[in-house]
mmCIF file of C-alpha atoms and ligand atoms in Angstrom:
data_model
loop_
_atom_site.group_PDB
_atom_site.id
_atom_site.type_symbol
_atom_site.label_atom_id
_atom_site.label_comp_id
_atom_site.label_asym_id
_atom_site.label_seq_id
_atom_site.Cartn_x
_atom_site.Cartn_y
_atom_site.Cartn_z
ATOM 1 C CA MET K 61 -1.123 -20.982 -11.953
ATOM 2 C CA LYS K 62 -0.136 -17.461 -12.838
ATOM 3 C CA VAL K 63 2.888 -15.665 -11.049
ATOM 4 C CA SER K 64 2.958 -12.097 -10.981
ATOM 5 C CA ILE K 65 5.753 -9.683 -10.012
ATOM 6 C CA ILE K 66 4.605 -6.338 -8.399
ATOM 7 C CA VAL K 67 7.229 -3.833 -7.766
ATOM 8 C CA ALA K 68 7.922 -0.053 -7.558
ATOM 9 C CA VAL K 69 11.332 1.012 -8.995
ATOM 10 C CA SER K 70 13.194 4.343 -9.424
ATOM 11 C CA LYS K 71 14.589 5.668 -12.657
ATOM 12 C CA ASN K 72 17.879 4.034 -11.574
ATOM 13 C CA ASN K 73 16.139 0.790 -10.437
ATOM 14 C CA VAL K 74 16.117 1.465 -6.674
ATOM 15 C CA ILE K 75 13.426 -0.498 -4.815
ATOM 16 C CA GLY K 76 14.378 0.500 -1.326
ATOM 17 C CA THR K 77 17.264 1.105 1.149
ATOM 18 C CA LYS K 78 19.221 -1.470 2.961
ATOM 19 C CA ALA K 79 17.876 -0.218 6.134
ATOM 20 C CA GLY K 80 14.234 -1.344 4.740
ATOM 21 C CA ASP K 81 12.734 2.020 3.631
ATOM 22 C CA ILE K 82 11.067 2.966 0.582
ATOM 23 C CA PRO K 83 12.608 6.222 -0.522
ATOM 24 C CA TRP K 84 9.314 7.633 -1.810
ATOM 25 C CA GLU K 85 5.793 8.262 -0.411
ATOM 26 C CA LEU K 86 3.009 7.529 -2.949
ATOM 27 C CA PRO K 87 -0.134 6.676 -1.241
ATOM 28 C CA LYS K 88 -1.816 5.906 -4.465
ATOM 29 C CA ASP K 89 0.701 3.485 -5.382
ATOM 30 C CA LEU K 90 0.322 1.740 -2.018
ATOM 31 C CA LYS K 91 -3.212 1.521 -2.575
ATOM 32 C CA HIS K 92 -2.674 0.136 -6.108
ATOM 33 C CA PHE K 93 -0.493 -2.602 -4.389
ATOM 34 C CA ARG K 94 -3.164 -3.391 -1.702
ATOM 35 C CA ASP K 95 -6.147 -3.403 -4.029
ATOM 36 C CA THR K 96 -4.107 -5.686 -6.671
ATOM 37 C CA THR K 97 -2.905 -8.248 -4.189
ATOM 38 C CA HIS K 98 -5.895 -8.297 -1.766
ATOM 39 C CA GLY K 99 -7.094 -11.722 -1.201
ATOM 40 C CA PHE K 100 -4.221 -13.466 -3.178
ATOM 41 C CA PRO K 101 -1.129 -15.199 -1.774
ATOM 42 C CA CYS K 102 2.173 -12.996 -1.485
ATOM 43 C CA ILE K 103 5.417 -14.311 -1.580
ATOM 44 C CA ILE K 104 7.700 -12.067 0.592
ATOM 45 C CA GLY K 105 11.597 -12.160 1.576
ATOM 46 C CA ARG K 106 12.490 -11.720 5.080
ATOM 47 C CA ILE K 107 13.799 -8.250 4.996
ATOM 48 C CA SER K 108 10.834 -7.041 3.146
ATOM 49 C CA LEU K 109 8.431 -8.438 5.921
ATOM 50 C CA GLU K 110 10.525 -6.878 8.465
ATOM 51 C CA ALA K 111 10.469 -3.643 6.576
ATOM 52 C CA PHE K 112 6.638 -3.576 6.135
ATOM 53 C CA GLY K 113 6.604 -4.473 9.931
ATOM 54 C CA ASP K 114 3.828 -7.005 9.944
ATOM 55 C CA LEU K 115 2.189 -9.790 7.677
ATOM 56 C CA LEU K 116 0.007 -8.235 5.069
ATOM 57 C CA PRO K 117 -3.558 -8.637 6.156
ATOM 58 C CA ASN K 118 -6.149 -10.360 4.178
ATOM 59 C CA ARG K 119 -3.615 -12.297 2.087
ATOM 60 C CA PHE K 120 -1.747 -15.777 2.628
ATOM 61 C CA ASN K 121 1.884 -14.621 3.363
ATOM 62 C CA ILE K 122 4.444 -17.000 1.920
ATOM 63 C CA ILE K 123 7.607 -15.871 3.784
ATOM 64 C CA VAL K 124 11.065 -16.955 2.332
ATOM 65 C CA SER K 125 13.491 -17.133 4.972
ATOM 66 C CA SER K 126 15.966 -19.537 6.831
ATOM 67 C CA LYS K 127 14.752 -17.899 10.114
ATOM 68 C CA LYS K 128 11.729 -18.541 12.136
ATOM 69 C CA GLU K 129 11.399 -15.240 14.040
ATOM 70 C CA PHE K 130 11.048 -11.810 12.572
ATOM 71 C CA ILE K 131 11.674 -8.165 13.692
ATOM 72 C CA ASN K 132 9.538 -5.118 12.942
ATOM 73 C CA ILE K 133 12.678 -3.063 11.671
ATOM 74 C CA ARG K 134 11.219 0.382 12.613
ATOM 75 C CA GLU K 135 9.744 -0.426 16.054
ATOM 76 C CA LYS K 136 12.490 -2.886 16.924
ATOM 77 C CA ILE K 137 9.581 -5.329 18.364
ATOM 78 C CA ALA K 138 9.006 -8.854 17.324
ATOM 79 C CA ILE K 139 6.424 -9.800 14.508
ATOM 80 C CA ASN K 140 3.987 -11.880 16.419
ATOM 81 C CA LEU K 141 3.563 -15.455 14.781
ATOM 82 C CA PRO K 142 1.732 -17.730 16.987
ATOM 83 C CA GLU K 143 3.074 -21.077 15.371
ATOM 84 C CA TYR K 144 6.247 -22.366 14.282
ATOM 85 C CA GLU K 145 6.041 -22.664 10.506
ATOM 86 C CA THR K 146 2.601 -22.042 9.629
ATOM 87 C CA GLY K 147 -0.453 -20.516 11.177
ATOM 88 C CA ILE K 148 -2.816 -17.351 11.483
ATOM 89 C CA THR K 149 -2.308 -14.380 13.463
ATOM 90 C CA GLU K 150 -4.690 -12.754 15.833
ATOM 91 C CA LYS K 151 -5.544 -9.991 12.975
ATOM 92 C CA GLY K 152 -6.267 -13.012 10.776
ATOM 93 C CA ALA K 153 -3.212 -12.966 8.468
ATOM 94 C CA GLN K 154 -2.166 -16.479 7.519
ATOM 95 C CA TYR K 155 1.434 -17.469 6.763
ATOM 96 C CA VAL K 156 4.018 -20.018 6.048
ATOM 97 C CA ILE K 157 7.740 -20.142 6.256
ATOM 98 C CA VAL K 158 9.646 -21.517 3.410
ATOM 99 C CA LYS K 159 13.180 -21.682 2.465
ATOM 100 C CA SER K 160 13.301 -20.963 -1.187
ATOM 101 C CA VAL K 161 11.291 -19.181 -3.890
ATOM 102 C CA LYS K 162 10.961 -22.396 -5.503
ATOM 103 C CA GLU K 163 9.452 -23.916 -2.431
ATOM 104 C CA ALA K 164 7.140 -20.752 -2.215
ATOM 105 C CA VAL K 165 5.993 -21.144 -5.706
ATOM 106 C CA ASP K 166 5.221 -24.744 -5.129
ATOM 107 C CA TYR K 167 3.342 -24.002 -2.048
ATOM 108 C CA ALA K 168 1.004 -21.780 -3.669
ATOM 109 C CA LYS K 169 0.348 -24.231 -6.513
ATOM 110 C CA ASP K 170 0.254 -27.439 -4.776
ATOM 111 C CA ILE K 171 -1.022 -26.524 -1.258
ATOM 112 C CA LEU K 172 -3.016 -23.460 -1.691
ATOM 113 C CA LYS K 173 -4.123 -24.477 -5.083
ATOM 114 C CA THR K 174 -4.293 -20.733 -6.040
ATOM 115 C CA ASP K 175 -4.789 -19.439 -9.799
ATOM 116 C CA LEU K 176 -2.609 -16.483 -9.047
ATOM 117 C CA VAL K 177 0.361 -15.380 -6.724
ATOM 118 C CA TYR K 178 2.019 -12.156 -6.317
ATOM 119 C CA ILE K 179 5.791 -11.749 -5.765
ATOM 120 C CA CYS K 180 6.061 -8.797 -3.094
ATOM 121 C CA GLY K 181 9.920 -8.612 -2.953
ATOM 122 C CA GLY K 182 12.772 -7.819 -2.300
ATOM 123 C CA LYS K 183 15.538 -8.121 -4.770
ATOM 124 C CA GLY K 184 16.493 -11.756 -4.475
ATOM 125 C CA ILE K 185 12.816 -12.899 -4.441
ATOM 126 C CA TYR K 186 11.950 -10.829 -7.749
ATOM 127 C CA GLU K 187 15.291 -12.177 -9.288
ATOM 128 C CA ASP K 188 14.839 -15.709 -8.495
ATOM 129 C CA SER K 189 10.929 -15.731 -9.489
ATOM 130 C CA GLN K 190 11.161 -13.923 -12.733
ATOM 131 C CA GLN K 191 11.849 -17.196 -14.711
ATOM 132 C CA TYR K 192 8.635 -18.438 -13.338
ATOM 133 C CA SER K 193 6.605 -15.250 -13.708
ATOM 134 C CA HIS K 194 3.869 -14.545 -16.174
ATOM 135 C CA GLU K 195 3.321 -10.875 -15.507
ATOM 136 C CA LEU K 196 5.392 -8.003 -14.327
ATOM 137 C CA ILE K 197 3.277 -4.985 -12.679
ATOM 138 C CA ILE K 198 6.035 -2.157 -12.593
ATOM 139 C CA THR K 199 5.491 1.231 -10.988
ATOM 140 C CA ASP K 200 8.144 3.281 -12.475
ATOM 141 C CA VAL K 201 8.602 6.296 -10.180
ATOM 142 C CA ASP K 202 9.829 9.671 -11.652
ATOM 143 C CA VAL K 203 12.857 9.879 -9.270
ATOM 144 C CA HIS K 204 16.398 9.328 -9.393
ATOM 145 C CA ILE K 205 17.755 7.856 -5.884
ATOM 146 C CA GLU K 206 21.083 9.069 -4.980
ATOM 147 C CA GLU K 207 21.760 7.265 -1.638
ATOM 148 C CA ASN K 208 24.265 4.917 -1.105
ATOM 149 C CA ASP K 209 22.924 1.894 0.794
ATOM 150 C CA VAL K 210 20.282 0.965 -1.651
ATOM 151 C CA VAL K 211 18.729 -2.248 -2.877
ATOM 152 C CA ILE K 212 18.587 -2.458 -6.794
ATOM 153 C CA TYR K 213 16.440 -4.678 -8.915
ATOM 154 C CA ASN K 214 16.506 -4.137 -12.591
ATOM 155 C CA PRO K 215 13.593 -6.118 -14.276
ATOM 156 C CA PHE K 216 15.233 -5.978 -17.474
ATOM 157 C CA PRO K 217 18.841 -6.477 -17.182
ATOM 158 C CA SER K 218 19.503 -7.329 -20.838
ATOM 159 C CA ASN K 219 17.792 -6.960 -24.288
ATOM 160 C CA ASP K 220 17.058 -10.684 -24.279
ATOM 161 C CA GLU K 221 15.046 -10.382 -21.118
ATOM 162 C CA ARG K 222 13.070 -7.038 -22.149
ATOM 163 C CA ASN K 223 12.107 -8.850 -25.384
ATOM 164 C CA LYS K 224 10.361 -11.767 -23.415
ATOM 165 C CA TRP K 225 7.805 -9.229 -22.334
ATOM 166 C CA LYS K 226 5.091 -7.081 -23.958
ATOM 167 C CA VAL K 227 3.143 -4.200 -22.614
ATOM 168 C CA VAL K 228 -0.527 -4.735 -22.342
ATOM 169 C CA ASN K 229 -1.457 -1.752 -20.285
ATOM 170 C CA GLN K 230 0.068 1.547 -18.850
ATOM 171 C CA ILE K 231 -1.418 4.131 -16.540
ATOM 172 C CA HIS K 232 0.199 7.421 -15.898
ATOM 173 C CA HIS K 233 -0.407 9.080 -12.528
ATOM 174 C CA PRO K 234 0.798 12.675 -12.420
ATOM 175 C CA LYS K 235 1.938 14.159 -9.174
ATOM 176 C CA ASP K 236 -0.945 15.615 -6.894
ATOM 177 C CA HIS K 237 -1.160 16.883 -3.314
ATOM 178 C CA GLN K 238 -0.650 13.663 -1.727
ATOM 179 C CA ASN K 239 1.714 11.997 -4.165
ATOM 180 C CA ASN K 240 4.709 14.273 -4.803
ATOM 181 C CA LEU K 241 6.085 12.465 -7.704
ATOM 182 C CA ASP K 242 4.821 11.540 -11.073
ATOM 183 C CA PHE K 243 4.616 7.664 -11.714
ATOM 184 C CA SER K 244 3.310 5.061 -14.341
ATOM 185 C CA ILE K 245 2.095 1.594 -13.658
ATOM 186 C CA THR K 246 2.846 -0.397 -16.476
ATOM 187 C CA TYR K 247 1.637 -4.052 -16.979
ATOM 188 C CA TYR K 248 3.706 -6.510 -19.076
ATOM 189 C CA VAL K 249 2.994 -10.205 -19.788
ATOM 190 C CA LYS K 250 5.432 -12.624 -21.001
ATOM 191 C CA ASN K 251 5.385 -13.580 -24.536
ATOM 192 C CA GLU K 252 3.256 -16.642 -25.379
ATOM 193 C CA GLU K 253 5.758 -18.908 -26.939
ATOM 194 C CA ILE K 254 7.959 -18.350 -23.682
ATOM 195 C CA LEU K 255 4.840 -19.216 -21.610
ATOM 196 C CA ILE K 256 4.209 -22.425 -23.517
ATOM 197 C CA ASP K 257 7.857 -23.419 -22.783
ATOM 198 C CA TYR K 258 7.135 -22.595 -19.133
ATOM 199 C CA LYS K 259 4.110 -24.913 -18.910
ATOM 200 C CA VAL K 260 5.500 -27.824 -20.697
ATOM 201 C CA GLU K 261 8.972 -27.611 -18.680
ATOM 202 C CA ASN K 262 6.519 -27.958 -15.525
ATOM 203 C CA GLN K 263 4.468 -30.914 -16.734
ATOM 204 C CA ASN K 264 7.497 -32.991 -16.695
HETATM 205 N N1 NAP J 98 9.996 -1.078 -4.162
HETATM 206 C C1 NAP J 98 8.975 -2.129 -4.047
HETATM 207 O O1 NAP J 98 8.084 -2.427 -4.747
HETATM 208 C C2 NAP J 98 9.367 -3.141 -2.703
HETATM 209 C C3 NAP J 98 8.734 -4.227 -2.469
HETATM 210 C C4 NAP J 98 9.259 -4.903 -1.572
HETATM 211 C C5 NAP J 98 10.338 -4.648 -0.702
HETATM 212 N N2 NAP J 98 11.063 -3.419 -1.128
HETATM 213 C C6 NAP J 98 12.341 -2.998 -0.406
HETATM 214 O O2 NAP J 98 13.175 -3.925 -0.544
HETATM 215 C C7 NAP J 98 14.244 -3.853 0.561
HETATM 216 C C8 NAP J 98 14.350 -5.323 0.827
HETATM 217 O O3 NAP J 98 14.725 -6.158 -0.077
HETATM 218 P P1 NAP J 98 16.192 -7.192 -0.023
HETATM 219 O O4 NAP J 98 16.365 -7.593 -1.349
HETATM 220 O O5 NAP J 98 16.990 -6.532 0.737
HETATM 221 O O6 NAP J 98 15.381 -8.331 0.912
HETATM 222 P P2 NAP J 98 14.229 -9.498 0.794
HETATM 223 O O7 NAP J 98 14.505 -10.352 -0.471
HETATM 224 O O8 NAP J 98 13.055 -8.790 1.007
HETATM 225 O O9 NAP J 98 14.851 -10.391 1.992
HETATM 226 C C9 NAP J 98 16.107 -10.996 1.908
HETATM 227 C C10 NAP J 98 16.000 -12.145 2.737
HETATM 228 O O10 NAP J 98 14.943 -13.077 2.138
HETATM 229 C C11 NAP J 98 15.439 -14.521 2.225
HETATM 230 N N3 NAP J 98 15.709 -14.742 0.705
HETATM 231 C C12 NAP J 98 15.634 -13.612 -0.178
HETATM 232 N N4 NAP J 98 15.807 -14.205 -1.451
HETATM 233 C C13 NAP J 98 15.967 -15.499 -1.278
HETATM 234 C C14 NAP J 98 16.191 -16.515 -1.937
HETATM 235 N N5 NAP J 98 16.418 -16.581 -3.488
HETATM 236 N N6 NAP J 98 16.448 -17.978 -1.493
HETATM 237 C C15 NAP J 98 16.276 -18.175 -0.159
HETATM 238 N N7 NAP J 98 16.055 -17.108 0.733
HETATM 239 C C16 NAP J 98 15.932 -15.816 0.145
HETATM 240 C C17 NAP J 98 16.894 -14.562 2.979
HETATM 241 O O11 NAP J 98 16.230 -14.668 4.330
HETATM 242 P P3 NAP J 98 17.109 -15.089 5.587
HETATM 243 O O12 NAP J 98 18.234 -14.170 5.807
HETATM 244 O O13 NAP J 98 16.137 -14.823 6.732
HETATM 245 O O14 NAP J 98 17.298 -16.365 5.374
HETATM 246 C C18 NAP J 98 17.132 -13.023 2.767
HETATM 247 O O15 NAP J 98 18.166 -12.584 3.715
HETATM 248 C C19 NAP J 98 13.637 -3.023 1.415
HETATM 249 O O16 NAP J 98 14.151 -1.872 1.311
HETATM 250 C C20 NAP J 98 12.189 -3.030 1.188
HETATM 251 O O17 NAP J 98 11.498 -1.715 1.538
HETATM 252 C C21 NAP J 98 10.598 -2.658 -2.117
#
């Protein structure tokens, strides 16, 4: 099973605010997120789910949390989950609640038997899953966020980590009337010898 991280970051590695907002509006990048993840299981942290405001439709939502009830942060209303730990909502979004990223990845592999799972944030989920990940899809937003209460995820905290990844594709999106910032989407894959280690490790 391939594990793929999908994230948008500012120049100073901000992914959102502690209040749950994403400090830019790029409909084209949201479409990229929707189109890329459509139909695949998505692993999501509790605060990101509450910031999205609802489960992601047309995907199996694997929610990482110690809680069982969730609130739409903006509207301050409960996110309606009909069953306790796993189920399907009226809108047809499937979900399961698990306690760790490892449990989430195992669920995707062993229960859903998917070929591909997306890691959809936030910070702790990205950081804990990077060791299992085969692909990084990073939207680099051409903005520096100055706010204080921000959430930071640096995919490449060291040269060692950066050297594990090679760029396989990059698409630049200049700003336009609906997307007021330039951004680039870069696809990285983990270098092959590290992928082999990953598979061997998981066969034991
Ligand atoms: N730019 C992007 O691409 C992007 C994507 C997604 C989200 N975001 C933004 O990121 C921000 C939210 O990120 P965040 O890092 O604050 O929160 P988060 O990771 O979404 O959620 C944190 C919660 O998830 C659970 N959790 C997270 N990591 C865990 C781990 N390793 N093991 C067990 N449980 C874990 C815990 O839930 P419990 O407390 O319930 O136990 C924790 O309190 C928001 O601003 C959101 O808009 C940005």
